[in-house]
Structure formats: structure tokens, C-alpha cells
Short mmCIF file of C-alpha atoms and ligand atoms in Angstrom, two decimals:
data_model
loop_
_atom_site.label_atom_id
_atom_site.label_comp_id
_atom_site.label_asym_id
_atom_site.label_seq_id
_atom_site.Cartn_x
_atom_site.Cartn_y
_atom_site.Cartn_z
CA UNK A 1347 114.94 87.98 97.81
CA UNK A 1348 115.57 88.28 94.08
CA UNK A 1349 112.44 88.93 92.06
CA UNK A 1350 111.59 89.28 88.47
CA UNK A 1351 108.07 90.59 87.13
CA UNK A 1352 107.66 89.46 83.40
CA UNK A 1353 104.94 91.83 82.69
CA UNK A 1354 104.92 95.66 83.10
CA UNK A 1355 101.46 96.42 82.78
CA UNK A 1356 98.73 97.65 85.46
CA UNK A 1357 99.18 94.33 87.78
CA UNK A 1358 103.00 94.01 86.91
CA UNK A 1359 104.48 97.11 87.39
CA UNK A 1360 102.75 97.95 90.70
CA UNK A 1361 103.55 94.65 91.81
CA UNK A 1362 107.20 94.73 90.95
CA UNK A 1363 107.33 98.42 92.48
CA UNK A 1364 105.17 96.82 95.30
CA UNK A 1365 108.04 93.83 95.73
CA UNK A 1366 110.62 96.31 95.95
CA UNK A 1367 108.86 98.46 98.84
CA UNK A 1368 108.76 95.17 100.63
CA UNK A 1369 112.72 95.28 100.68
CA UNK A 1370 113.18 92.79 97.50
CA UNK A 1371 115.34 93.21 94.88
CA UNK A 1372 113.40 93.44 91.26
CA UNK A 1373 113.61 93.04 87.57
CA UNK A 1374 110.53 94.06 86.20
CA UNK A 1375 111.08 92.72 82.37
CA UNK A 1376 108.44 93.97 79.11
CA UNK A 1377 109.26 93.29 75.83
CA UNK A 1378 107.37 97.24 75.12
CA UNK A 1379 111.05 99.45 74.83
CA UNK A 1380 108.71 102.71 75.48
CA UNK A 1381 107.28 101.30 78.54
CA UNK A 1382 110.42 100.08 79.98
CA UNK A 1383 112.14 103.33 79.44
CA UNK A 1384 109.32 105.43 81.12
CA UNK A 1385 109.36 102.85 84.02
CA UNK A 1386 112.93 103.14 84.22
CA UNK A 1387 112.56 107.17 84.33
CA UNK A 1388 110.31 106.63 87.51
CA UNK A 1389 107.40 107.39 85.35
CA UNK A 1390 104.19 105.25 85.06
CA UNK A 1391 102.85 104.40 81.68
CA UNK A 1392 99.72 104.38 83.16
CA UNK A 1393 97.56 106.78 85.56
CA UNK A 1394 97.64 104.92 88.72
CA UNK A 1395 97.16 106.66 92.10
CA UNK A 1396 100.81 106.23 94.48
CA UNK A 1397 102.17 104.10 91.50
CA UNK A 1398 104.45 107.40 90.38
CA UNK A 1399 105.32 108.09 94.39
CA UNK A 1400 106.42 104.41 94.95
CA UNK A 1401 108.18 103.83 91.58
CA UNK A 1402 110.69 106.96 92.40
CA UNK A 1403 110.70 106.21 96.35
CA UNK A 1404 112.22 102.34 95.32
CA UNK A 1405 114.45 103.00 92.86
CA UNK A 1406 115.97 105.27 94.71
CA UNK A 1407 116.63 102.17 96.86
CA UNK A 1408 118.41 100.60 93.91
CA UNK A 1409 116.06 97.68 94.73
CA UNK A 1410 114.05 98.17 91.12
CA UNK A 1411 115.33 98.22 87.50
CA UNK A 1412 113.74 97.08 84.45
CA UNK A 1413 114.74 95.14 81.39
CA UNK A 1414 113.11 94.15 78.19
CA UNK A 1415 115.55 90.79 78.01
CA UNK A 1416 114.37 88.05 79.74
CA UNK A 1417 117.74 86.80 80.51
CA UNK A 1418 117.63 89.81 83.00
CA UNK A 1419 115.55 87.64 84.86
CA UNK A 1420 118.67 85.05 85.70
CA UNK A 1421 120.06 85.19 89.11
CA UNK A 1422 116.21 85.84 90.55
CA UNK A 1423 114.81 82.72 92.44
CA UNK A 1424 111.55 83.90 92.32
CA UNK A 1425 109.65 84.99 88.89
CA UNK A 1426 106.15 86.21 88.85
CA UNK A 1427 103.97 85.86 85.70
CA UNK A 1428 101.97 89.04 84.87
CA UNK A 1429 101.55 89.35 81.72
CA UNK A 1430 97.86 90.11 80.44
CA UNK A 1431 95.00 87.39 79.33
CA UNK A 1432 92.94 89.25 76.94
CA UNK A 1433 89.66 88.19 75.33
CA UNK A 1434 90.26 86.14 71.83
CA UNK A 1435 89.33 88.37 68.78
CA UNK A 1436 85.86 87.19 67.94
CA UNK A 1437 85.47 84.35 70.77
CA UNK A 1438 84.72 84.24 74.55
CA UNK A 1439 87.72 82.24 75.68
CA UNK A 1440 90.93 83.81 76.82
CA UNK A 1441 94.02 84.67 74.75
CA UNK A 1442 96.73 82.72 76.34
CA UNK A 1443 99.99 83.79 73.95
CA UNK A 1444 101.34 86.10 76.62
CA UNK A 1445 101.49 83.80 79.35
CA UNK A 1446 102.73 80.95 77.21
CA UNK A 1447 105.18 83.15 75.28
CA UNK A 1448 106.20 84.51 78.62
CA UNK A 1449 107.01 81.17 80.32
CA UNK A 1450 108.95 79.89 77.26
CA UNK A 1451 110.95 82.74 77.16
CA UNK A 1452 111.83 81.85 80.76
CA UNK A 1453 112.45 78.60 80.54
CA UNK A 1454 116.57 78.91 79.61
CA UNK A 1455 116.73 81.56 82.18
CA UNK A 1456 115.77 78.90 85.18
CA UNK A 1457 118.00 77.60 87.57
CA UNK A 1458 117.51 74.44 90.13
CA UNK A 1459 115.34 76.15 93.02
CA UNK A 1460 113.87 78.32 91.27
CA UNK A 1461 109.89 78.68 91.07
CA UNK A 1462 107.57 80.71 89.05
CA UNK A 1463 104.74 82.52 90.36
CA UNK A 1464 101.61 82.42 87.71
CA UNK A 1465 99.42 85.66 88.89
CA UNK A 1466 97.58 86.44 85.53
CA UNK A 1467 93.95 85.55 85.61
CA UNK A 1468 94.04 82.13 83.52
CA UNK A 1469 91.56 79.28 82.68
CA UNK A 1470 91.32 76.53 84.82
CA UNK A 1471 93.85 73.90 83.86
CA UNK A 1472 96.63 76.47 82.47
CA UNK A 1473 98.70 76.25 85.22
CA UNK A 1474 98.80 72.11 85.20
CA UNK A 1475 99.67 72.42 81.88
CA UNK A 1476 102.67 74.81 82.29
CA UNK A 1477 103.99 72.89 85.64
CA UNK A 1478 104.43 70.41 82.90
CA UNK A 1479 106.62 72.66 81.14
CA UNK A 1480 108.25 74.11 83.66
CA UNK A 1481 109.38 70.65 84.87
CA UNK A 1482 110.83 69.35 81.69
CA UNK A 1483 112.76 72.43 81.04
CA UNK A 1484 113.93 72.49 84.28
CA UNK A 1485 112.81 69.14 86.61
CA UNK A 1486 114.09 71.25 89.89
CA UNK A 1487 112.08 74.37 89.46
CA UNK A 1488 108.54 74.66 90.35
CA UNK A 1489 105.08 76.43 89.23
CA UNK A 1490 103.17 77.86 91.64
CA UNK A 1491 99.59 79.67 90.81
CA UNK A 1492 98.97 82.77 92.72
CA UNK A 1493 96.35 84.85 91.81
CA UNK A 1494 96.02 88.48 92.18
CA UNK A 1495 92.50 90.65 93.74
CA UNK A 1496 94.10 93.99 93.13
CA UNK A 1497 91.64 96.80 91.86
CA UNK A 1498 92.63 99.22 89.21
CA UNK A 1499 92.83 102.97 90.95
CA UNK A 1500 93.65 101.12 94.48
CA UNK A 1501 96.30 99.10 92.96
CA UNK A 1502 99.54 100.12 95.16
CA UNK A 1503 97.38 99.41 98.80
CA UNK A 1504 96.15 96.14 97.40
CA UNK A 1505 99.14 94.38 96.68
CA UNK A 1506 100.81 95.57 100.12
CA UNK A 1507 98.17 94.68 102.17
CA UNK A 1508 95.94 92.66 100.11
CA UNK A 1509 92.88 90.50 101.86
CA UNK A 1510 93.68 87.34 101.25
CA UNK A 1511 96.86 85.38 99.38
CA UNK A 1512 95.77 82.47 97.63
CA UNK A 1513 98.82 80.27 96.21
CA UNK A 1514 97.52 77.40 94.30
CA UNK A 1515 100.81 74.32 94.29
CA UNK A 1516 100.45 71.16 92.66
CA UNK A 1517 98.85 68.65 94.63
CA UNK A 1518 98.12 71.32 96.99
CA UNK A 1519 100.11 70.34 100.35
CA UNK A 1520 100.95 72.70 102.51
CA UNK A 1521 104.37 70.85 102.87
CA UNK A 1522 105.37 72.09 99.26
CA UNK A 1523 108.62 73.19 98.94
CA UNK A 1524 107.44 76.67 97.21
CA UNK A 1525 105.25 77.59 100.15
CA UNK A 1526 108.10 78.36 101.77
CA UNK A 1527 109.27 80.29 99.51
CA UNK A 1528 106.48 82.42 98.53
CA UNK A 1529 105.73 82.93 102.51
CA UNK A 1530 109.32 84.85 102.30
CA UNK A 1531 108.48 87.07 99.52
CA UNK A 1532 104.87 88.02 101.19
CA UNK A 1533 106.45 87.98 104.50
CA UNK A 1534 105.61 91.57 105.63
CA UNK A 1535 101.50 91.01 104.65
CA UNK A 1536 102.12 88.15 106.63
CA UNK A 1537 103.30 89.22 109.60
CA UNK A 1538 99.79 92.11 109.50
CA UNK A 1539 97.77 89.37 109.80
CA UNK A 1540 96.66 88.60 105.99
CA UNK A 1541 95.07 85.29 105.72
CA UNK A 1542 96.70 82.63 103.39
CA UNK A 1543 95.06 80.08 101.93
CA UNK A 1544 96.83 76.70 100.11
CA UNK A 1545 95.10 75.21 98.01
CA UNK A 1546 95.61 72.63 95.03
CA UNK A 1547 96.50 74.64 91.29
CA UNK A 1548 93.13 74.29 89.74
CA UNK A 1549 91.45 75.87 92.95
CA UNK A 1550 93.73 78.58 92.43
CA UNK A 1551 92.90 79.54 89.38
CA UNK A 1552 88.99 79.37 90.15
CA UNK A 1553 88.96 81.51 93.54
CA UNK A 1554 90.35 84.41 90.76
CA UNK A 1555 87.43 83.88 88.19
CA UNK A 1556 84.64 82.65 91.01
CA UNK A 1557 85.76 86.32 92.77
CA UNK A 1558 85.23 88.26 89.38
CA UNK A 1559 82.37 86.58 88.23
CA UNK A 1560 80.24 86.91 91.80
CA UNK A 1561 81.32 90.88 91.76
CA UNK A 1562 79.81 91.19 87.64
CA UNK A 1563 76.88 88.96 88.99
CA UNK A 1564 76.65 91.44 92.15
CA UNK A 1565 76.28 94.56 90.18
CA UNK A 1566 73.80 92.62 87.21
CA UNK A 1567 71.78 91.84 89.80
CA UNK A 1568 71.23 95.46 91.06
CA UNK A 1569 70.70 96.50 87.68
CA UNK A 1570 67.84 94.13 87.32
CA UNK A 1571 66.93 95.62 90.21
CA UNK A 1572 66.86 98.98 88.71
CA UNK A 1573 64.92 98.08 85.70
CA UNK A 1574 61.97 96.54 87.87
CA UNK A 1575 62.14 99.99 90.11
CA UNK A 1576 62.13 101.90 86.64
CA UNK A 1577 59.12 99.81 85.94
CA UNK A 1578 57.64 100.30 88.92
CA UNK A 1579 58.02 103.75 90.41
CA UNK A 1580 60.59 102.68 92.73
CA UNK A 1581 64.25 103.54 93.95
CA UNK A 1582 67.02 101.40 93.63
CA UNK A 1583 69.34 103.53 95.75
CA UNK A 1584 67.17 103.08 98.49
CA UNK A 1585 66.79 99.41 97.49
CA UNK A 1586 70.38 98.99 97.81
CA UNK A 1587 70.95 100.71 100.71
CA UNK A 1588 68.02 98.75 102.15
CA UNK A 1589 69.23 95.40 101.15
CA UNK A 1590 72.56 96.16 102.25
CA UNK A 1591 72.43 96.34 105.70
CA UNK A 1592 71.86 92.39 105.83
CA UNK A 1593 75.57 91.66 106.03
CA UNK A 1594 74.82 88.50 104.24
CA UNK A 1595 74.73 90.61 101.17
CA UNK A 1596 76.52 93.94 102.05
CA UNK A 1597 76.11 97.00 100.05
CA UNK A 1598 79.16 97.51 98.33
CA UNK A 1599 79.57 96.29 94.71
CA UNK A 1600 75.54 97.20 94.77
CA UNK A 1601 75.52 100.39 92.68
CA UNK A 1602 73.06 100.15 89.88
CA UNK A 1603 73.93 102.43 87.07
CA UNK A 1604 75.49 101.79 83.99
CA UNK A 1605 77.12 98.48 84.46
CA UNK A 1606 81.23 97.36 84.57
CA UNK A 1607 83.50 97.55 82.26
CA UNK A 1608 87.55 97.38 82.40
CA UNK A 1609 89.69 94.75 81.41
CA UNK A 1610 89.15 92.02 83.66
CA UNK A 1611 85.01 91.65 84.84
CA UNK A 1612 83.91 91.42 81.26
CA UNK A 1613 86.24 89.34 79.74
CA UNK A 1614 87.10 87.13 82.80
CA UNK A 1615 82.65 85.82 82.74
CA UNK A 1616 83.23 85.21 79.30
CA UNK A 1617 86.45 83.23 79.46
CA UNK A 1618 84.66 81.50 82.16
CA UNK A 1619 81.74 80.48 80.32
CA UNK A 1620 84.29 79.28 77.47
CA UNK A 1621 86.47 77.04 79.87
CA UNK A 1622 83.19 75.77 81.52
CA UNK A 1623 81.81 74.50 78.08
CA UNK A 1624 85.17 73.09 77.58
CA UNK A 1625 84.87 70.92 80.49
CA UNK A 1626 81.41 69.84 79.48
CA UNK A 1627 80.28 71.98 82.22
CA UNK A 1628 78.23 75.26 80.67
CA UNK A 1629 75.05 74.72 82.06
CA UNK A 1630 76.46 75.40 85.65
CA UNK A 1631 77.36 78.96 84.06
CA UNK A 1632 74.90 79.83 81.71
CA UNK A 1633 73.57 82.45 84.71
CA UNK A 1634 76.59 84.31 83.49
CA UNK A 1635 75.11 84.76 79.91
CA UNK A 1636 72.48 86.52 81.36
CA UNK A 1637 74.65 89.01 83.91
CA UNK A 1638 76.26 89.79 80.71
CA UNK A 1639 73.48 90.83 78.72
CA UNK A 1640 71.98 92.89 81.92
CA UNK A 1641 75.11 94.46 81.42
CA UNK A 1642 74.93 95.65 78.25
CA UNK A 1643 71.22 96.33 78.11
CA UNK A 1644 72.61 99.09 80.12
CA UNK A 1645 74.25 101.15 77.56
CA UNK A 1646 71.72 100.64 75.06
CA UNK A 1647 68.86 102.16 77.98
CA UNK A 1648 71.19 104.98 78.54
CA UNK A 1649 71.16 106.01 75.17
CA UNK A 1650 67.37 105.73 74.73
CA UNK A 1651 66.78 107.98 78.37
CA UNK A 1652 68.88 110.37 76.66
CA UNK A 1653 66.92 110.15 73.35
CA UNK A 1654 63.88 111.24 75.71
CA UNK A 1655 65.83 113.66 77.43
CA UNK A 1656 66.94 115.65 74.10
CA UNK A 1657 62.80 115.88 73.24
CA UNK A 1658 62.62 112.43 71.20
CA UNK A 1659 65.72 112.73 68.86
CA UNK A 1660 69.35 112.98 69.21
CA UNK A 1661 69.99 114.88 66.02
CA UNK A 1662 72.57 117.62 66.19
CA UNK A 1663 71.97 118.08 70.11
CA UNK A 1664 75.25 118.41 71.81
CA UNK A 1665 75.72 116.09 74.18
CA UNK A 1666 78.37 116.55 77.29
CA UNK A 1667 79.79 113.09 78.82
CA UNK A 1668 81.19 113.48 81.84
CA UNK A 1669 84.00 110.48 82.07
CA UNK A 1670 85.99 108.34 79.84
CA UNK A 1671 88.03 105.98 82.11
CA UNK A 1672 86.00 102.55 82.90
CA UNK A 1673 85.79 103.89 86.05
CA UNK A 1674 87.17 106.88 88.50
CA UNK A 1675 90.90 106.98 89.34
CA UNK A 1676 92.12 105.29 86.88
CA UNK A 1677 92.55 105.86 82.56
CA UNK A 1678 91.80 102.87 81.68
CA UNK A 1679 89.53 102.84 78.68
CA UNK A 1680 88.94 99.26 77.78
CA UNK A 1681 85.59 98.31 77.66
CA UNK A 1682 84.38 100.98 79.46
CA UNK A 1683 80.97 101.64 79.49
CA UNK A 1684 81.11 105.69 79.17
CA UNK A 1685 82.94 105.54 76.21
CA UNK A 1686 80.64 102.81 74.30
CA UNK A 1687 77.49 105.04 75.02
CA UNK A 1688 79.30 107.92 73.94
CA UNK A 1689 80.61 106.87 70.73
CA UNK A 1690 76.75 105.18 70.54
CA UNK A 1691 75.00 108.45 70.67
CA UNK A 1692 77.56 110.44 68.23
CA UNK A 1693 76.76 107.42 65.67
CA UNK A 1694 72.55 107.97 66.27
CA UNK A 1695 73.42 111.65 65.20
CA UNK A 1696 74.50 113.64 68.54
CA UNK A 1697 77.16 115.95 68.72
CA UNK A 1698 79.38 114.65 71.27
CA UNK A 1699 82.20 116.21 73.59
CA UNK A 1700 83.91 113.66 76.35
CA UNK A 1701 85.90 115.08 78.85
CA UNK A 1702 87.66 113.07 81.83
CA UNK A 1703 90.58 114.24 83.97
CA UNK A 1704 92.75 111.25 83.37
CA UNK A 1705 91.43 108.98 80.76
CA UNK A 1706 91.35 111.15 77.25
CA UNK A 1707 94.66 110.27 75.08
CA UNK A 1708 93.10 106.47 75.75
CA UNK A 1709 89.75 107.39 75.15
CA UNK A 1710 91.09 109.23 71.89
CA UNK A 1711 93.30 106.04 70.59
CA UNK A 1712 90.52 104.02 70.73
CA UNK A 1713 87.15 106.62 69.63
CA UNK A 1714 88.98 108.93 67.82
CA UNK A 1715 86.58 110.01 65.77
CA UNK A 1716 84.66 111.59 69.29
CA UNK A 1717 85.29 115.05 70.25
CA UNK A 1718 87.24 115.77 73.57
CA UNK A 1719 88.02 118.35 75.82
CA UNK A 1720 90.10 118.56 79.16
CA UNK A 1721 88.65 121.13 80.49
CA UNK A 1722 85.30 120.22 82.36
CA UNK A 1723 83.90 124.12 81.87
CA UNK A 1724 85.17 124.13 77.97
CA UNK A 1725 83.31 120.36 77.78
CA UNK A 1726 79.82 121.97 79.67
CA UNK A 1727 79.65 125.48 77.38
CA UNK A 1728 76.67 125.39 75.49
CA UNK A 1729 75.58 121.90 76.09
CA UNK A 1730 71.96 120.66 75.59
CA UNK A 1731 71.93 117.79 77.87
CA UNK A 1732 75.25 116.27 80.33
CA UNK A 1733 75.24 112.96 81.22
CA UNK A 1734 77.61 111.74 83.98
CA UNK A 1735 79.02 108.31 83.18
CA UNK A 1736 82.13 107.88 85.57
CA UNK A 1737 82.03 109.01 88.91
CA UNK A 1738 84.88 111.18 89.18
CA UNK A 1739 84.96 113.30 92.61
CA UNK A 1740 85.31 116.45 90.50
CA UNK A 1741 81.79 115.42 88.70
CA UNK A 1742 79.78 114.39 92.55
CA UNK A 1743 80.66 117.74 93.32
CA UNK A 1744 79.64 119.92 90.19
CA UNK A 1745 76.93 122.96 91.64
CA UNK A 1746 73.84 122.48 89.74
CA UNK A 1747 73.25 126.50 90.07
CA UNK A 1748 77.08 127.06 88.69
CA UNK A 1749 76.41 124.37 85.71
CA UNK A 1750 73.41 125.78 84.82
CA UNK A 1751 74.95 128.89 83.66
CA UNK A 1752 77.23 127.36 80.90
CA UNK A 1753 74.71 124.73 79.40
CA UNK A 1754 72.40 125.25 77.18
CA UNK A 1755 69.40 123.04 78.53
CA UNK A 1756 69.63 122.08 82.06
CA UNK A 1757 69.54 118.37 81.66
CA UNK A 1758 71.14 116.25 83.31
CA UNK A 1759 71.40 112.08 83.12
CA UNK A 1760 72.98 110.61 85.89
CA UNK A 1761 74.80 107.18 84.85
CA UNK A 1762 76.15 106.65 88.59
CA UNK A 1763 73.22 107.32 90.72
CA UNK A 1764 75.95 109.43 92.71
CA UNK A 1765 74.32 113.22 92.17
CA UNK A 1766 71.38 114.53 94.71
CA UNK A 1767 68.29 114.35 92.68
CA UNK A 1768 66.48 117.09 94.87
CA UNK A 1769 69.26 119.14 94.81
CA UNK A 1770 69.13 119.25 90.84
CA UNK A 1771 65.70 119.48 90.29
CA UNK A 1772 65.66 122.46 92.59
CA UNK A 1773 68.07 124.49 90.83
CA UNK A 1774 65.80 123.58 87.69
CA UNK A 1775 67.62 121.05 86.15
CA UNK A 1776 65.57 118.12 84.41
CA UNK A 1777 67.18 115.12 86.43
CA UNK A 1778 66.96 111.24 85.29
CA UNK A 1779 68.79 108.45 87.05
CA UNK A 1780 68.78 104.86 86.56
CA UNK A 1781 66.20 103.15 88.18
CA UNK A 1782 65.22 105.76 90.09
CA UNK A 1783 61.84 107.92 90.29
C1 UGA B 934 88.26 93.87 89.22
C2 UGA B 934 88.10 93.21 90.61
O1 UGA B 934 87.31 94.06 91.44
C3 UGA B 934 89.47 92.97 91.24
O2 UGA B 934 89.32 92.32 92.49
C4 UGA B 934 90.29 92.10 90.31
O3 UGA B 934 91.60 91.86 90.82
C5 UGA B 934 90.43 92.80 88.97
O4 UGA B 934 89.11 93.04 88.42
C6 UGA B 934 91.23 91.93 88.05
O5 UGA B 934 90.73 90.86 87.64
O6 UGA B 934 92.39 92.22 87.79
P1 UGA B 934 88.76 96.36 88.39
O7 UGA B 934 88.59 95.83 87.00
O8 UGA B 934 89.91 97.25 88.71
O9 UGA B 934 88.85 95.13 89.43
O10 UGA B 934 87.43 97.18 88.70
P2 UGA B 934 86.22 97.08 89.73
O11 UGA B 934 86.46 97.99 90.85
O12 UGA B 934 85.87 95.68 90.01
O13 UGA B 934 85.06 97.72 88.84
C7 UGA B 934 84.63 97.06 87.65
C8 UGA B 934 83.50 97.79 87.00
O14 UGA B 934 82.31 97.65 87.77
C9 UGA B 934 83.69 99.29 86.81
O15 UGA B 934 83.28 99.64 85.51
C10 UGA B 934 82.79 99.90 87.87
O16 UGA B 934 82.33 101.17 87.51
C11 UGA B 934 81.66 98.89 87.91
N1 UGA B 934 80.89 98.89 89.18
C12 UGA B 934 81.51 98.58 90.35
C13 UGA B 934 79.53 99.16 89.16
O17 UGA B 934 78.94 99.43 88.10
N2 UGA B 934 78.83 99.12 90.34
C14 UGA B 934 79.42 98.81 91.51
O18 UGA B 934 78.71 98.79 92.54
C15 UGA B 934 80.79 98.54 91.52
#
């Protein structure tokens, strides 16, 4: 089929690389001219495990080019909407320029047939709206919604085999025309097995915020959790782990530490609490209010358990942080949690070096006025207390007896819960977790 991606950032330009593995031939259009030239070099703008591999692999093929005019996008029957819905500067609700600038600029490009895919994670009641548009621009196209689960770092393997496809059509009928359609493009996922669901358009769009909020709720929860067991003497590891094993509630998403970050949990609850009070329906999310706060209490406790690591103040001690990037295998920097402690503690006074293995020209455009280092022994030398904040493999596995001989104090803050406690404390580091004895 003929595909075009309007939207070359972390969802769009796996997806269009993804759309071209499947044996599709894609446009991937961005109106960024640096971005578009990189992708078109095979390069990824962004760190993205595979993404490189599969971008040179498929166009190869011949199957993938990139524009950054939309009328590039003529001759495709099916266009997928991926451009980005951030947070509003100084409100909860979602920005929604790109995806309304994006289907605009699409309109003139539309021939009878044709439907457009909405995958961008929207507020209920966008996607009505824009059928709507669609329609008068073009009365034999159609607007589909069909949102996307794919997780940053595990990007490439989500969109290929995903575990579920959701595509929200109006009125919601299986019998729709686009079903069709769409069941072509995914046709291969399919065929494995990968259960689709139909629903109506403002189901849709709810499955993709209900999803996100439940997984920000999931890890508030265990990081209530883990201020009771700080309270209380107890473990939250072994809380997890013990809790867990009901397969009602499962253990994954249950690692207390530091909380979530990136740019979709945090800004998707608060969109959601935004749209709800639109719809005269906030009280059924004011829970969310709450899993955000847990959230940020986070940062704020990791800075004071470092304050009582350094001795009581954080004046002038130098202060390692071990990760940059929201979270591991990926160098994505917004919101991230690591990063927001880090430049917290340099503004109460510490000296602070960051050092991450993918995430530091982002880190740098954003904190710039933090110190950084690539090299994880430069970043240790010296140091009076480290503090692991993003679970990079290269950080579970530092020795505490090999570390010990660059710092300066062997102390050691564990954001992630992911290091062996015992292990430190024998080599005679002083060890603190969160929520943990
Ligand atoms: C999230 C969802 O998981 C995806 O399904 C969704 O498609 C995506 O948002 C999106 O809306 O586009 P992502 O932002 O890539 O994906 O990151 P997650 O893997 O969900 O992690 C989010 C944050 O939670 C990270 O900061 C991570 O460190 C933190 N986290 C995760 C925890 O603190 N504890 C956990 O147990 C799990």
C-alpha cells in the first residue's frame, strides 16, 4: 500500500520505517529540514534501539523516503497522523496545533478513498471534530482513530508486533469501509495473531489515555507503598515482588523508585484531568491529582535522602548522577525525573556531574548550566556521594569494590531499587534505597 507518516518524531519515524518493513511503500513527511535530511541519510535523530538498523535495511528497499512537503503525501491512500500532543505552556490540557495544523495541511492533498489514520495521543472528542473536517474537505475520505502503545527504547518490536490494535471509526461498525483498509496495512500483525479491537472514535481515543493513566497510577501506587515501608521499617521490593505474584495485579510496572517521567505518562494524566473537567466530569479523575503529586514528592525525597547522605548539607559536596535519559535505552530527556533532581541539588548548593551513555547533548540543551561527563569513570573520580537515577545496564552492573576506589565517600543512593543492598554495604559503601530498610 501507499503510506504517508506526517510526523517524524519518536512514534513517526519508527512507524513509517516500521510500515516500510511490512512491505509498504512510505513518505514519512516533517516540516524539521535537519530531521528529514538525517532520516533521509539512514540516520535517526533520535537514540532508539534497531531504529538505525531498520531505517538503512528499508531504504535500501526503496520502500522509504522522506519529505518536508506535504503534497509528498499525494498518491498515498493511507496517511497516518503522528505528530506530537504536548502539554499547553502553563495549563494541564493538551496542545493540539500539531495535529490540527497537520490535518489542514492535508486536506488539498486528499483524494476520494483516501482515509487518515489519527495515532497521536489526543483528547477525547478530537477525532469527531476532525472527521468533520476531513469530510467537508473531502466528503469521500475518511478519519479513522488509531492509537498507538509503543514504548520509547522498545519502539521498533512494538509497532511490528504490537499487543493489541485498537482503530476507533465513526459510529464504530465493524462494516466501515476503513476497516478494511487499515486490516491491509496491519496485515502481517494480523496474520501472528494480534488481537483487534473496533470500537466507536471516542473509545479510541480513551483506551490510549485509560492505558497511560492506569500504568502512572500503577507505579504511584508502589511509591505510596514505599513511603509507608520507609515509615515503617519495611521493603517495598519485597512488597512488590510479593504482591505481584497475584496475576490480578502482576509485578511489572511495580518498581517503586523515583517515579515516571517522559513525554507521554505525565502529560497524558494531566490532559486527562483537563478534558474530564471539560466534560463536567473531574471528580471521576481527581485520583489522578493525587498519582501526580506521589510522583513528584519523589524528587523532592530524593533530594532530602541525599541531604542526609552528604552529613546534613549539600554545600560544595560533589555529587555523581548516574543517568540523564527519562529512562534506560532511550535519550529522551523530557520530564525526566534524573535530570529534575539533578539540576535540584546543584541549585541547593551541590556540585553536580551527570553522566548517561545516550542522553547528554539533550540533557545539556535543556540543564545546561549542569556539569556532564561521558565517561562513567571521569563522572565517579573524586565523588562524595553517587546516586543512580536511570537504570542503565552499565550502572546494575558497576562493582561496589571497583567504585570505591575512584570516589571519594562511598555513598551510594539508589533511585531504581535495581543495585544489591548487601552487596554494597559489604564492600563498605553507605547504601540508601527508596523505601527500603
Ligand atoms: C508510555 C507507555 O508505557 C506506552 O505504552 C505508551 O505508548 C507511551 O507512553 C506513549 O504514550 O507514547 P514510555 O513513555 O516510553 O511509554 O515509557 P514507560 O516505559 O511507560 O516508562 C515511563 C516512566 O515510568 C519512566 O520514567 C520509567 O522509569 C517509569 N517507571 C516505569 C517506573 O518508575 N516504574 C516502573 O515500574 C515502570
Amino acid at each position: 500500500m501507499r503510506i504517508s507518516v506526517i510526523g517524524c518524531g519518536y512514534l513517526g519515524a519508527v512507524h513509517a520505517a516500521c510500515m516500510a518493513k511490512l512491505g509498504h511503500d512510505v513518505v514519512g513527511i516533517d516540516v524539521d529540514e535537519q530531521k528529514i535530511s538525517e532520516l533521509s541519510r539512514g540516520r535517526a535523530p533520535f537514540f532508539e534501539p534497531g531504529l538505525e538498523n531498520l531505517l538503512q535495511e528499508v531504504q535500501s528497499t526503496g520502500r522509504l523516503r522522506f519529505a518536508t512537503e506535504f503534497a509528498a503525501a499525494e498518491g498515498s491512500s493511507v496517511h497516518f497522523i503522528c505528530v506530537g500532543t504536548p502539554q499547553k505552556k502553563g495549563e494541564n490540557g493538551a496542545d493540539l496545533t500539531f495535529v490540527d495544523a497537520a490535518t489542514s495541511a492535508l486536506l488539498q492533498h486528499l483524494s476520494p478513498g483516501d482515509i487518515v489514520v489519527g495515532k497521536s495521543t489526543v483528547p477525547v472528542g478530537t477525532a469527531g471534530r476532525l472527521v468533520a473536517v476531513v469530510k467537508q474537505a473531502q466528503p469521500e475520505a475518511d478519519l479513522l482513530w488509531n492509537p498507538e502503545f509503543l514504548r520509547e527504547g522498545h519502539a521498533v518490536s512494538d509497532t511490528l508486533l504490537p499487543d493489541r490494535l485498537v482503530y476507533g471509526v465513526d459510529g464504530g461498525s465493524e462494516d466501515h469501509r476503513s476497516v478494511e483498509v487499515l486490516d491491509q496495512v496491519y496485515a502481517s500483525a494480523l496474520e501472528a495473531g494480534i488481537p483487534r479491537l473496533i470500537t466507536d472514535l471516542p473509545t479510541a481515543e480513551l483506551v490510549k489515555t485509560a492505558a497511560n493513566s492506569f500504568l502512572a497510577t500503577k507505579i504511584s501506587f508502589i511509591n505510596a507503598m514505599a513511603e509507608l515501608c520507609d515509615a515503617a521499617g519495611a521493603d517495598v521490593s519485597l512488597l512488590a515482588d510479593a504482591i505481584g505474584l497475584d496475576d490480578r495485579i502482576g509485578r511489572k510496572f511495580l518498581n517503586a523508585g523515583i517515579g515516571f517521567g517522559g513525554g507521554c505518562l505525565p502529560k497524558d494524566i494531566r490532559a486527562f484531568m483537563a478534558r474530564a473537567g471539560e466534560l463536567g466530569a473531574d471528580q471521576a479523575l481527581t485520583f489522578l491529582r493525587e498519582v501526580d503529586a506521589i510522583n513528584m514528592r519523589r524528587r523532592t525525597r530524593v533530594v532530602e535522602l541525599t541531604r542526609e547522605l552528604c552529613g546534613g548539607s549539600l554545600l560544595g559536596q560533589r555529587i555523581t548522577v548516574l543517568g540523564a535519559a527519562f529512562k534506560p535505552e532511550s535519550d529522551d530527556v523530557r520530564d525526566s525525573p534524573a535530570l529534575s533532581i539533578a539540576a535540584q541539588l546543584q541549585l541547593q548548593g551541590a556540585d553536580v556531574t551527570v553522566t548517561d551513555p545516550e542522553a547528554l547533548a539533550n540533557a545539556a540543551r535543556r540543564f545546561p548550566e549542569l556539569h556532564y561527563e561521558k565517561s562513567t569513570g571521569t563522572a565517579l573520580k573524586d565523588a562524595d556521594a553517587i546516586l543512580l537515577l536511570t537504570e542503565w545496564q552499565e550502572y546494575r552492573d558497576l562493582d561496589p569494590y571497583e567504585t570505591a576506589y575512584s570516589v571519594a565517600y562511598k555513598r551510594v543512593l539508589d533511585g531504581r531499587n535495581v543495585l544489591d543492598a548487601r552487596k554494597w554495604r559489604a564492600a563498605g559503601w553507605t547504601y540508601r534505597g527508596l523505601g527500603r530498610p
